[in-house]
mmCIF file of C-alpha atoms in Angstrom:
data_model
loop_
_atom_site.group_PDB
_atom_site.id
_atom_site.type_symbol
_atom_site.label_atom_id
_atom_site.label_comp_id
_atom_site.label_asym_id
_atom_site.label_seq_id
_atom_site.Cartn_x
_atom_site.Cartn_y
_atom_site.Cartn_z
ATOM 1 C CA UNK A 1 -51.319 -42.313 -25.767
ATOM 2 C CA UNK A 2 -47.998 -40.462 -26.009
ATOM 3 C CA UNK A 3 -45.163 -42.340 -27.622
ATOM 4 C CA UNK A 4 -42.106 -43.446 -25.683
ATOM 5 C CA UNK A 5 -39.735 -40.749 -26.876
ATOM 6 C CA UNK A 6 -42.082 -37.970 -25.765
ATOM 7 C CA UNK A 7 -42.509 -39.381 -22.315
ATOM 8 C CA UNK A 8 -38.808 -39.960 -21.904
ATOM 9 C CA UNK A 9 -37.933 -36.403 -22.701
ATOM 10 C CA UNK A 10 -40.764 -34.986 -20.674
ATOM 11 C CA UNK A 11 -39.814 -36.717 -17.446
ATOM 12 C CA UNK A 12 -36.134 -37.464 -16.900
ATOM 13 C CA UNK A 13 -36.154 -36.980 -13.100
ATOM 14 C CA UNK A 14 -35.168 -40.364 -11.618
ATOM 15 C CA UNK A 15 -37.489 -39.910 -8.617
ATOM 16 C CA UNK A 16 -40.430 -39.535 -10.990
ATOM 17 C CA UNK A 17 -39.175 -42.425 -13.142
ATOM 18 C CA UNK A 18 -38.994 -44.693 -10.097
ATOM 19 C CA UNK A 19 -42.504 -43.675 -9.121
ATOM 20 C CA UNK A 20 -43.765 -44.528 -12.613
ATOM 21 C CA UNK A 21 -42.092 -47.931 -12.378
ATOM 22 C CA UNK A 22 -43.630 -48.505 -8.948
ATOM 23 C CA UNK A 23 -47.153 -47.254 -9.679
ATOM 24 C CA UNK A 24 -47.642 -48.051 -13.342
ATOM 25 C CA UNK A 25 -45.041 -50.732 -14.088
ATOM 26 C CA UNK A 26 -43.958 -48.300 -16.796
ATOM 27 C CA UNK A 27 -41.418 -49.981 -19.091
ATOM 28 C CA UNK A 28 -40.414 -46.762 -20.812
ATOM 29 C CA UNK A 29 -39.521 -45.251 -17.442
ATOM 30 C CA UNK A 30 -37.544 -48.386 -16.616
ATOM 31 C CA UNK A 31 -35.720 -48.230 -19.952
ATOM 32 C CA UNK A 32 -34.716 -44.659 -19.181
ATOM 33 C CA UNK A 33 -33.445 -45.610 -15.705
ATOM 34 C CA UNK A 34 -31.569 -48.520 -17.265
ATOM 35 C CA UNK A 35 -29.898 -46.190 -19.734
ATOM 36 C CA UNK A 36 -28.891 -43.844 -16.885
ATOM 37 C CA UNK A 37 -27.772 -46.333 -14.287
ATOM 38 C CA UNK A 38 -26.814 -49.689 -15.818
ATOM 39 C CA UNK A 39 -23.522 -48.504 -17.420
ATOM 40 C CA UNK A 40 -22.422 -46.804 -14.194
ATOM 41 C CA UNK A 41 -23.375 -49.897 -12.207
ATOM 42 C CA UNK A 42 -21.329 -52.013 -14.571
ATOM 43 C CA UNK A 43 -18.415 -49.597 -14.123
ATOM 44 C CA UNK A 44 -18.785 -49.851 -10.351
ATOM 45 C CA UNK A 45 -18.837 -53.663 -10.342
ATOM 46 C CA UNK A 46 -15.913 -53.815 -12.758
ATOM 47 C CA UNK A 47 -13.875 -51.559 -10.459
ATOM 48 C CA UNK A 48 -14.746 -53.915 -7.621
ATOM 49 C CA UNK A 49 -12.670 -56.552 -9.397
ATOM 50 C CA UNK A 50 -15.324 -58.665 -11.125
ATOM 51 C CA UNK A 51 -14.750 -59.736 -14.718
ATOM 52 C CA UNK A 52 -16.601 -58.104 -17.578
ATOM 53 C CA UNK A 53 -19.319 -60.741 -17.955
ATOM 54 C CA UNK A 54 -20.031 -60.864 -14.207
ATOM 55 C CA UNK A 55 -20.081 -57.051 -13.952
ATOM 56 C CA UNK A 56 -22.629 -56.945 -16.763
ATOM 57 C CA UNK A 57 -24.746 -59.667 -15.176
ATOM 58 C CA UNK A 58 -24.657 -57.894 -11.796
ATOM 59 C CA UNK A 59 -25.638 -54.585 -13.409
ATOM 60 C CA UNK A 60 -28.600 -56.355 -15.056
ATOM 61 C CA UNK A 61 -29.499 -58.007 -11.767
ATOM 62 C CA UNK A 62 -29.326 -54.657 -9.933
ATOM 63 C CA UNK A 63 -31.660 -53.069 -12.475
ATOM 64 C CA UNK A 64 -34.132 -55.958 -12.211
ATOM 65 C CA UNK A 65 -34.093 -55.447 -8.434
ATOM 66 C CA UNK A 66 -34.836 -51.765 -9.052
ATOM 67 C CA UNK A 67 -37.911 -52.846 -11.008
ATOM 68 C CA UNK A 68 -39.070 -55.314 -8.385
ATOM 69 C CA UNK A 69 -38.463 -53.135 -5.342
ATOM 70 C CA UNK A 70 -39.430 -49.763 -6.824
ATOM 71 C CA UNK A 71 -42.473 -49.538 -4.547
ATOM 72 C CA UNK A 72 -40.168 -49.635 -1.496
ATOM 73 C CA UNK A 73 -38.215 -46.567 -2.652
ATOM 74 C CA UNK A 74 -38.734 -43.602 -0.323
ATOM 75 C CA UNK A 75 -37.483 -40.288 -1.745
ATOM 76 C CA UNK A 76 -37.471 -38.746 1.733
ATOM 77 C CA UNK A 77 -34.863 -41.244 2.934
ATOM 78 C CA UNK A 78 -32.501 -41.482 -0.027
ATOM 79 C CA UNK A 79 -31.765 -40.090 -3.467
ATOM 80 C CA UNK A 80 -32.310 -42.568 -6.349
ATOM 81 C CA UNK A 81 -28.516 -42.922 -6.732
ATOM 82 C CA UNK A 82 -28.105 -43.752 -3.047
ATOM 83 C CA UNK A 83 -30.946 -46.271 -3.119
ATOM 84 C CA UNK A 84 -29.528 -47.950 -6.229
ATOM 85 C CA UNK A 85 -26.028 -47.926 -4.712
ATOM 86 C CA UNK A 86 -27.445 -49.879 -1.753
ATOM 87 C CA UNK A 87 -29.003 -52.464 -4.097
ATOM 88 C CA UNK A 88 -25.673 -52.849 -5.894
ATOM 89 C CA UNK A 89 -23.742 -53.049 -2.622
ATOM 90 C CA UNK A 90 -25.974 -55.882 -1.371
ATOM 91 C CA UNK A 91 -25.601 -57.794 -4.646
ATOM 92 C CA UNK A 92 -21.840 -57.391 -4.440
ATOM 93 C CA UNK A 93 -21.732 -58.770 -0.886
ATOM 94 C CA UNK A 94 -23.821 -61.737 -1.947
ATOM 95 C CA UNK A 95 -21.887 -62.380 -5.172
ATOM 96 C CA UNK A 96 -18.314 -61.836 -4.080
ATOM 97 C CA UNK A 97 -18.307 -62.750 -0.387
ATOM 98 C CA UNK A 98 -21.187 -65.256 -0.316
ATOM 99 C CA UNK A 99 -22.464 -63.566 2.799
ATOM 100 C CA UNK A 100 -25.811 -62.313 3.900
ATOM 101 C CA UNK A 101 -26.298 -58.612 4.396
ATOM 102 C CA UNK A 102 -27.860 -58.108 7.835
ATOM 103 C CA UNK A 103 -30.327 -55.206 7.748
ATOM 104 C CA UNK A 104 -33.032 -53.893 10.009
ATOM 105 C CA UNK A 105 -36.609 -54.315 8.864
ATOM 106 C CA UNK A 106 -38.819 -51.194 8.828
ATOM 107 C CA UNK A 107 -41.844 -53.455 9.440
ATOM 108 C CA UNK A 108 -40.332 -55.117 12.522
ATOM 109 C CA UNK A 109 -42.661 -54.467 15.498
ATOM 110 C CA UNK A 110 -39.570 -54.318 17.734
ATOM 111 C CA UNK A 111 -37.944 -51.554 15.663
ATOM 112 C CA UNK A 112 -37.648 -48.367 17.727
ATOM 113 C CA UNK A 113 -39.490 -45.941 15.406
ATOM 114 C CA UNK A 114 -37.959 -42.857 13.781
ATOM 115 C CA UNK A 115 -38.450 -39.559 15.499
ATOM 116 C CA UNK A 116 -40.832 -37.440 13.449
ATOM 117 C CA UNK A 117 -38.769 -35.472 10.949
ATOM 118 C CA UNK A 118 -39.065 -31.686 10.905
ATOM 119 C CA UNK A 119 -40.497 -30.559 7.569
ATOM 120 C CA UNK A 120 -37.441 -28.477 6.635
ATOM 121 C CA UNK A 121 -35.233 -31.580 6.890
ATOM 122 C CA UNK A 122 -36.978 -32.934 3.826
ATOM 123 C CA UNK A 123 -36.190 -29.817 1.846
ATOM 124 C CA UNK A 124 -32.546 -30.179 2.771
ATOM 125 C CA UNK A 125 -31.960 -33.414 0.795
ATOM 126 C CA UNK A 126 -30.691 -31.733 -2.385
ATOM 127 C CA UNK A 127 -28.570 -29.248 -0.436
ATOM 128 C CA UNK A 128 -27.230 -32.197 1.492
ATOM 129 C CA UNK A 129 -26.128 -33.850 -1.762
ATOM 130 C CA UNK A 130 -24.418 -30.671 -2.929
ATOM 131 C CA UNK A 131 -22.606 -30.245 0.381
ATOM 132 C CA UNK A 132 -21.537 -33.871 0.401
ATOM 133 C CA UNK A 133 -20.190 -33.594 -3.141
ATOM 134 C CA UNK A 134 -18.167 -30.542 -2.115
ATOM 135 C CA UNK A 135 -16.856 -32.319 0.987
ATOM 136 C CA UNK A 136 -15.718 -35.349 -1.030
ATOM 137 C CA UNK A 137 -14.028 -32.954 -3.462
ATOM 138 C CA UNK A 138 -12.197 -31.291 -0.568
ATOM 139 C CA UNK A 139 -10.647 -34.502 0.807
ATOM 140 C CA UNK A 140 -6.907 -34.929 0.442
ATOM 141 C CA UNK A 141 -5.976 -37.357 -2.375
ATOM 142 C CA UNK A 142 -4.960 -39.997 0.205
ATOM 143 C CA UNK A 143 -8.250 -39.697 2.041
ATOM 144 C CA UNK A 144 -10.283 -39.661 -1.159
ATOM 145 C CA UNK A 145 -8.504 -42.842 -2.231
ATOM 146 C CA UNK A 146 -9.495 -44.823 0.888
ATOM 147 C CA UNK A 147 -13.112 -43.663 0.608
ATOM 148 C CA UNK A 148 -13.108 -44.618 -3.061
ATOM 149 C CA UNK A 149 -11.668 -48.039 -2.305
ATOM 150 C CA UNK A 150 -14.317 -48.678 0.360
ATOM 151 C CA UNK A 151 -17.410 -47.426 -1.416
ATOM 152 C CA UNK A 152 -16.288 -48.024 -4.994
ATOM 153 C CA UNK A 153 -14.492 -51.289 -4.771
ATOM 154 C CA UNK A 154 -15.982 -52.685 -1.574
ATOM 155 C CA UNK A 155 -12.584 -53.216 -0.020
ATOM 156 C CA UNK A 156 -12.243 -53.778 3.733
ATOM 157 C CA UNK A 157 -9.452 -51.961 5.582
ATOM 158 C CA UNK A 158 -7.084 -54.950 5.385
ATOM 159 C CA UNK A 159 -7.583 -55.236 1.619
ATOM 160 C CA UNK A 160 -7.018 -51.503 1.176
ATOM 161 C CA UNK A 161 -3.757 -51.851 3.104
ATOM 162 C CA UNK A 162 -2.505 -54.589 0.769
ATOM 163 C CA UNK A 163 -3.749 -52.762 -2.343
ATOM 164 C CA UNK A 164 -1.868 -49.588 -1.391
ATOM 165 C CA UNK A 165 1.096 -51.351 0.228
ATOM 166 C CA UNK A 166 0.516 -49.488 3.509
ATOM 167 C CA UNK A 167 0.401 -50.649 7.127
ATOM 168 C CA UNK A 168 -3.107 -51.348 8.400
ATOM 169 C CA UNK A 169 -2.747 -48.627 11.053
ATOM 170 C CA UNK A 170 -2.066 -45.976 8.383
ATOM 171 C CA UNK A 171 -5.133 -47.049 6.404
ATOM 172 C CA UNK A 172 -7.271 -46.968 9.546
ATOM 173 C CA UNK A 173 -6.160 -43.460 10.451
ATOM 174 C CA UNK A 174 -6.752 -42.225 6.880
ATOM 175 C CA UNK A 175 -10.236 -43.724 6.957
ATOM 176 C CA UNK A 176 -10.859 -42.107 10.338
ATOM 177 C CA UNK A 177 -9.750 -38.689 9.056
ATOM 178 C CA UNK A 178 -11.727 -38.951 5.825
ATOM 179 C CA UNK A 179 -14.845 -40.083 7.622
ATOM 180 C CA UNK A 180 -14.324 -37.315 10.179
ATOM 181 C CA UNK A 181 -14.264 -34.657 7.433
ATOM 182 C CA UNK A 182 -17.342 -36.051 5.719
ATOM 183 C CA UNK A 183 -19.077 -36.448 9.054
ATOM 184 C CA UNK A 184 -18.824 -32.716 9.666
ATOM 185 C CA UNK A 185 -20.799 -32.220 6.479
ATOM 186 C CA UNK A 186 -23.261 -35.022 7.100
ATOM 187 C CA UNK A 187 -23.762 -34.049 10.725
ATOM 188 C CA UNK A 188 -24.698 -30.426 10.024
ATOM 189 C CA UNK A 189 -28.186 -31.583 9.293
ATOM 190 C CA UNK A 190 -29.096 -32.574 12.829
ATOM 191 C CA UNK B 1 -36.116 -45.108 25.286
ATOM 192 C CA UNK B 2 -33.214 -44.338 22.975
ATOM 193 C CA UNK B 3 -29.724 -45.767 22.985
ATOM 194 C CA UNK B 4 -27.015 -43.500 24.368
ATOM 195 C CA UNK B 5 -23.903 -45.429 23.241
ATOM 196 C CA UNK B 6 -23.442 -45.742 19.488
ATOM 197 C CA UNK B 7 -21.058 -47.316 16.952
ATOM 198 C CA UNK B 8 -18.230 -45.013 15.788
ATOM 199 C CA UNK B 9 -18.437 -43.157 12.483
ATOM 200 C CA UNK B 10 -15.846 -45.486 10.986
ATOM 201 C CA UNK B 11 -17.972 -48.521 11.831
ATOM 202 C CA UNK B 12 -21.166 -46.934 10.476
ATOM 203 C CA UNK B 13 -19.342 -45.813 7.306
ATOM 204 C CA UNK B 14 -18.006 -49.342 6.744
ATOM 205 C CA UNK B 15 -21.497 -50.783 7.298
ATOM 206 C CA UNK B 16 -22.872 -48.269 4.762
ATOM 207 C CA UNK B 17 -20.116 -49.122 2.275
ATOM 208 C CA UNK B 18 -20.824 -52.833 2.700
ATOM 209 C CA UNK B 19 -17.293 -53.709 3.761
ATOM 210 C CA UNK B 20 -17.888 -54.909 7.334
ATOM 211 C CA UNK B 21 -17.573 -58.643 7.946
ATOM 212 C CA UNK B 22 -21.007 -60.198 8.401
ATOM 213 C CA UNK B 23 -20.815 -60.628 12.205
ATOM 214 C CA UNK B 24 -19.962 -56.941 12.705
ATOM 215 C CA UNK B 25 -22.618 -55.928 10.178
ATOM 216 C CA UNK B 26 -25.107 -58.021 12.165
ATOM 217 C CA UNK B 27 -24.412 -56.202 15.428
ATOM 218 C CA UNK B 28 -24.427 -52.746 13.803
ATOM 219 C CA UNK B 29 -27.711 -53.512 12.017
ATOM 220 C CA UNK B 30 -29.312 -54.890 15.190
ATOM 221 C CA UNK B 31 -28.258 -51.722 17.012
ATOM 222 C CA UNK B 32 -29.853 -49.824 14.098
ATOM 223 C CA UNK B 33 -33.180 -51.569 14.733
ATOM 224 C CA UNK B 34 -33.080 -50.101 18.242
ATOM 225 C CA UNK B 35 -31.609 -46.707 17.344
ATOM 226 C CA UNK B 36 -33.288 -44.246 14.931
ATOM 227 C CA UNK B 37 -30.253 -41.955 15.188
ATOM 228 C CA UNK B 38 -27.893 -44.579 13.770
ATOM 229 C CA UNK B 39 -30.335 -45.462 11.005
ATOM 230 C CA UNK B 40 -30.149 -41.800 9.967
ATOM 231 C CA UNK B 41 -26.334 -41.844 10.324
ATOM 232 C CA UNK B 42 -26.199 -44.927 8.098
ATOM 233 C CA UNK B 43 -28.377 -43.265 5.469
ATOM 234 C CA UNK B 44 -26.102 -40.221 5.555
ATOM 235 C CA UNK B 45 -23.042 -42.390 4.863
ATOM 236 C CA UNK B 46 -24.913 -44.358 2.204
ATOM 237 C CA UNK B 47 -25.318 -41.035 0.402
ATOM 238 C CA UNK B 48 -21.532 -41.168 -0.141
ATOM 239 C CA UNK B 49 -22.193 -44.390 -2.049
ATOM 240 C CA UNK B 50 -24.823 -42.551 -4.103
ATOM 241 C CA UNK B 51 -22.251 -39.891 -4.953
ATOM 242 C CA UNK B 52 -19.719 -42.554 -5.887
ATOM 243 C CA UNK B 53 -22.258 -44.244 -8.178
ATOM 244 C CA UNK B 54 -23.093 -40.879 -9.772
ATOM 245 C CA UNK B 55 -19.406 -40.299 -10.432
ATOM 246 C CA UNK B 56 -18.619 -43.841 -11.631
ATOM 247 C CA UNK B 57 -17.153 -44.092 -15.121
ATOM 248 C CA UNK B 58 -19.892 -45.709 -17.251
ATOM 249 C CA UNK B 59 -19.036 -48.924 -19.018
ATOM 250 C CA UNK B 60 -21.172 -49.771 -22.037
ATOM 251 C CA UNK B 61 -23.271 -52.893 -21.710
ATOM 252 C CA UNK B 62 -23.437 -55.329 -24.584
ATOM 253 C CA UNK B 63 -25.844 -54.441 -27.370
ATOM 254 C CA UNK B 64 -29.510 -54.944 -26.506
ATOM 255 C CA UNK B 65 -28.924 -55.176 -22.742
ATOM 256 C CA UNK B 66 -31.873 -52.943 -21.899
ATOM 257 C CA UNK B 67 -34.165 -54.980 -24.166
ATOM 258 C CA UNK B 68 -32.948 -58.208 -22.551
ATOM 259 C CA UNK B 69 -33.645 -56.776 -19.092
ATOM 260 C CA UNK B 70 -37.145 -55.803 -20.182
ATOM 261 C CA UNK B 71 -37.625 -59.298 -21.613
ATOM 262 C CA UNK B 72 -36.494 -60.829 -18.350
ATOM 263 C CA UNK B 73 -38.820 -58.763 -16.260
ATOM 264 C CA UNK B 74 -41.782 -59.481 -18.532
ATOM 265 C CA UNK B 75 -41.230 -63.207 -18.158
ATOM 266 C CA UNK B 76 -39.961 -63.042 -14.585
ATOM 267 C CA UNK B 77 -41.461 -64.264 -11.379
ATOM 268 C CA UNK B 78 -43.805 -61.925 -9.497
ATOM 269 C CA UNK B 79 -42.388 -58.924 -7.671
ATOM 270 C CA UNK B 80 -40.395 -59.429 -4.518
ATOM 271 C CA UNK B 81 -42.614 -59.241 -1.473
ATOM 272 C CA UNK B 82 -40.525 -58.960 1.672
ATOM 273 C CA UNK B 83 -40.928 -62.148 3.706
ATOM 274 C CA UNK B 84 -42.996 -61.678 6.854
ATOM 275 C CA UNK B 85 -40.905 -60.999 9.940
ATOM 276 C CA UNK B 86 -40.475 -64.087 12.103
ATOM 277 C CA UNK B 87 -42.444 -63.909 15.335
ATOM 278 C CA UNK B 88 -39.679 -63.266 17.801
ATOM 279 C CA UNK B 89 -38.702 -61.392 20.937
ATOM 280 C CA UNK B 90 -35.536 -60.384 19.118
ATOM 281 C CA UNK B 91 -35.260 -57.476 16.714
ATOM 282 C CA UNK B 92 -34.367 -58.182 13.112
ATOM 283 C CA UNK B 93 -31.861 -58.885 11.730
ATOM 284 C CA UNK B 94 -30.796 -60.796 14.856
ATOM 285 C CA UNK B 95 -34.078 -62.752 14.784
ATOM 286 C CA UNK B 96 -33.073 -64.146 11.372
ATOM 287 C CA UNK B 97 -29.860 -65.540 12.886
ATOM 288 C CA UNK B 98 -31.492 -66.811 16.082
ATOM 289 C CA UNK B 99 -34.800 -68.026 14.646
ATOM 290 C CA UNK B 100 -35.857 -70.137 17.627
ATOM 291 C CA UNK B 101 -35.116 -67.391 20.166
ATOM 292 C CA UNK B 102 -32.651 -67.629 23.030
ATOM 293 C CA UNK B 103 -33.938 -70.970 24.284
ATOM 294 C CA UNK B 104 -33.143 -72.769 21.044
ATOM 295 C CA UNK B 105 -29.472 -71.750 21.189
ATOM 296 C CA UNK B 106 -26.696 -74.122 22.261
ATOM 297 C CA UNK B 107 -25.868 -72.601 25.648
ATOM 298 C CA UNK B 108 -22.594 -73.237 27.379
ATOM 299 C CA UNK B 109 -22.270 -72.449 31.065
ATOM 300 C CA UNK B 110 -19.173 -70.746 32.438
ATOM 301 C CA UNK B 111 -19.794 -71.196 36.141
ATOM 302 C CA UNK B 112 -23.217 -70.638 37.667
ATOM 303 C CA UNK B 113 -23.718 -67.052 36.565
ATOM 304 C CA UNK B 114 -22.443 -66.687 33.015
ATOM 305 C CA UNK B 115 -23.488 -68.513 29.861
ATOM 306 C CA UNK B 116 -22.697 -68.026 26.191
ATOM 307 C CA UNK B 117 -24.204 -69.347 22.976
ATOM 308 C CA UNK B 118 -22.619 -68.998 19.535
ATOM 309 C CA UNK B 119 -24.442 -67.219 16.692
ATOM 310 C CA UNK B 120 -23.514 -68.660 13.291
ATOM 311 C CA UNK B 121 -22.825 -66.415 10.303
ATOM 312 C CA UNK B 122 -22.502 -67.464 6.650
ATOM 313 C CA UNK B 123 -18.852 -68.393 6.903
ATOM 314 C CA UNK B 124 -15.950 -68.426 9.318
ATOM 315 C CA UNK B 125 -14.083 -65.147 8.902
ATOM 316 C CA UNK B 126 -12.048 -65.080 12.100
ATOM 317 C CA UNK B 127 -14.736 -63.235 14.055
ATOM 318 C CA UNK B 128 -16.836 -64.753 16.722
ATOM 319 C CA UNK B 129 -20.437 -63.750 17.444
ATOM 320 C CA UNK B 130 -22.212 -64.987 20.536
ATOM 321 C CA UNK B 131 -24.998 -64.200 22.957
ATOM 322 C CA UNK B 132 -23.737 -63.566 26.484
ATOM 323 C CA UNK B 133 -26.070 -63.981 29.443
ATOM 324 C CA UNK B 134 -24.962 -62.773 32.882
ATOM 325 C CA UNK B 135 -26.937 -62.999 36.139
ATOM 326 C CA UNK B 136 -27.916 -59.681 37.742
ATOM 327 C CA UNK B 137 -25.042 -58.229 39.747
ATOM 328 C CA UNK B 138 -22.445 -60.674 38.407
ATOM 329 C CA UNK B 139 -19.316 -59.620 36.649
ATOM 330 C CA UNK B 140 -17.454 -60.807 33.598
ATOM 331 C CA UNK B 141 -13.736 -61.192 34.463
ATOM 332 C CA UNK B 142 -11.556 -58.222 33.563
ATOM 333 C CA UNK B 143 -10.334 -58.781 30.024
ATOM 334 C CA UNK B 144 -8.559 -57.251 27.081
ATOM 335 C CA UNK B 145 -8.951 -58.134 23.404
ATOM 336 C CA UNK B 146 -6.690 -58.897 20.493
ATOM 337 C CA UNK B 147 -8.972 -56.914 18.221
ATOM 338 C CA UNK B 148 -12.137 -54.868 18.412
ATOM 339 C CA UNK B 149 -14.890 -56.115 20.723
ATOM 340 C CA UNK B 150 -18.444 -54.978 20.071
ATOM 341 C CA UNK B 151 -21.165 -55.508 22.674
ATOM 342 C CA UNK B 152 -24.859 -54.725 22.145
ATOM 343 C CA UNK B 153 -27.203 -54.891 25.135
ATOM 344 C CA UNK B 154 -30.455 -56.702 24.357
ATOM 345 C CA UNK B 155 -31.856 -56.957 27.908
ATOM 346 C CA UNK B 156 -30.850 -55.793 31.368
ATOM 347 C CA UNK B 157 -27.811 -53.554 31.710
ATOM 348 C CA UNK B 158 -24.157 -53.476 32.730
ATOM 349 C CA UNK B 159 -21.563 -50.998 33.888
ATOM 350 C CA UNK B 160 -17.865 -50.863 33.173
ATOM 351 C CA UNK B 161 -15.085 -48.272 33.313
ATOM 352 C CA UNK B 162 -16.633 -46.478 30.322
ATOM 353 C CA UNK B 163 -20.221 -46.079 31.499
ATOM 354 C CA UNK B 164 -23.601 -47.725 31.887
ATOM 355 C CA UNK B 165 -25.005 -49.728 28.996
ATOM 356 C CA UNK B 166 -28.701 -50.630 28.618
ATOM 357 C CA UNK B 167 -30.929 -52.061 25.861
ATOM 358 C CA UNK B 168 -29.866 -50.765 22.466
ATOM 359 C CA UNK B 169 -26.479 -49.461 23.636
ATOM 360 C CA UNK B 170 -23.441 -50.607 21.691
ATOM 361 C CA UNK B 171 -19.968 -50.540 23.235
ATOM 362 C CA UNK B 172 -16.981 -50.594 20.901
ATOM 363 C CA UNK B 173 -13.700 -51.453 22.593
ATOM 364 C CA UNK B 174 -10.331 -51.471 20.899
ATOM 365 C CA UNK B 175 -7.737 -54.167 21.256
ATOM 366 C CA UNK B 176 -5.577 -52.391 23.799
ATOM 367 C CA UNK B 177 -8.323 -51.426 26.261
ATOM 368 C CA UNK B 178 -9.241 -53.647 29.188
ATOM 369 C CA UNK B 179 -12.587 -53.489 30.884
ATOM 370 C CA UNK B 180 -14.499 -55.156 33.662
ATOM 371 C CA UNK B 181 -18.252 -55.251 33.045
ATOM 372 C CA UNK B 182 -20.676 -55.849 35.928
ATOM 373 C CA UNK B 183 -24.321 -56.693 35.188
ATOM 374 C CA UNK B 184 -26.924 -54.331 36.654
ATOM 375 C CA UNK B 185 -29.624 -55.449 39.109
ATOM 376 C CA UNK B 186 -32.413 -55.266 36.486
ATOM 377 C CA UNK B 187 -32.709 -58.927 35.429
ATOM 378 C CA UNK B 188 -30.322 -61.056 33.365
ATOM 379 C CA UNK B 189 -28.039 -58.957 31.234
ATOM 380 C CA UNK B 190 -28.232 -60.399 27.714
ATOM 381 C CA UNK B 191 -25.864 -59.096 25.051
ATOM 382 C CA UNK B 192 -24.822 -59.849 21.502
ATOM 383 C CA UNK B 193 -21.027 -59.795 21.423
ATOM 384 C CA UNK B 194 -18.754 -59.834 18.375
ATOM 385 C CA UNK B 195 -15.015 -60.208 18.864
ATOM 386 C CA UNK B 196 -11.993 -60.345 16.609
ATOM 387 C CA UNK B 197 -9.869 -63.158 17.931
ATOM 388 C CA UNK B 198 -10.197 -64.530 21.443
ATOM 389 C CA UNK B 199 -10.584 -62.517 24.624
ATOM 390 C CA UNK B 200 -7.625 -62.134 26.997
ATOM 391 C CA UNK B 201 -8.744 -62.578 30.581
ATOM 392 C CA UNK B 202 -6.711 -61.110 33.456
ATOM 393 C CA UNK B 203 -5.937 -62.604 36.835
ATOM 394 C CA UNK B 204 -5.307 -66.150 37.942
ATOM 395 C CA UNK B 205 -8.957 -67.023 38.376
ATOM 396 C CA UNK B 206 -9.808 -65.396 35.084
ATOM 397 C CA UNK B 207 -7.079 -67.319 33.287
ATOM 398 C CA UNK B 208 -8.374 -70.499 34.833
ATOM 399 C CA UNK B 209 -11.887 -69.637 33.696
ATOM 400 C CA UNK B 210 -10.535 -69.016 30.240
ATOM 401 C CA UNK B 211 -8.718 -72.336 30.187
ATOM 402 C CA UNK B 212 -11.813 -74.147 31.338
ATOM 403 C CA UNK B 213 -14.276 -72.365 29.104
ATOM 404 C CA UNK B 214 -12.330 -71.295 26.046
ATOM 405 C CA UNK B 215 -14.057 -67.866 25.818
#
């Protein structure tokens, strides 16, 4: 049996690590994911305005959810970072707003099923990430700031307006412009 | 049959970011259950969140955090199995909020042809969510809104100045736009509606209806 260090170095791809957690309940793979993601999750929660202890607890909680839900991860639908972002986002909604997060259920018999995906769409996922990164980099500083405040800090438009000392209408039009720019990138796929 | 009217990019992006109030998130997610296109749009915007997480400045956890997490998961309860979907005629997540189906709701009549029933969310955040049921061919009085009004068709159909809306379609109307929806002939038109603030009805009769009903 290979020792932990060997396996860690041999297989750092988070998709493969998640699969090992899902299929083999592999603690070494989990430890590696923890090392990669927990500090950034803590940074994300801290930026969202939670205190240090709560941010740490939420990061731990997010990683435990990663362990428990690993078998639901679908690499065709999301990158590991995106999937883990969604886990963190839902924890944040629950912890800071005391609200439920309404979501559709892939197993719901009433769900209108996905159209079959063309095979080349699957190949496009990594290109998609690269394009998206470039598009975020190309936003004006004002637009980047509103996107950051939404996705990073979980702020609604009204909260962004008070944080930046701007009228709500200005924030809404910045969001609309930023989303419009990113949309061009995201929409090129279909 | 696929939906033809969809939430705006801004609404989908806010749902993906997790910043929508619960009632609006509920209507966007229920539309998503009926619309593969908007599920894909949501995933695309969630990828922005993935990028943000990738770029987040790491903050060291206290010493031994990874070991403590491993300890917790060794001693923890069994893995999360998603709860079985409730047997319902309503798509999730709406079924979770209306567990007994339409008939179990507290219906309030507004005349012979229109009824509404509130849908409760976790807390009062100034939004109101309700199911609206309109007899075939009947109209909802012309009205404007103080804020955004979102309407998702669950059964039947309606027409207004902006088009025809059938099951799965979501209409997003801004505060300064007035519209006058008329239910189609194809059975009761049943919608989930989420409004910011109260509706403003036009016309003497409409104002009377509003005074009597409080919609």
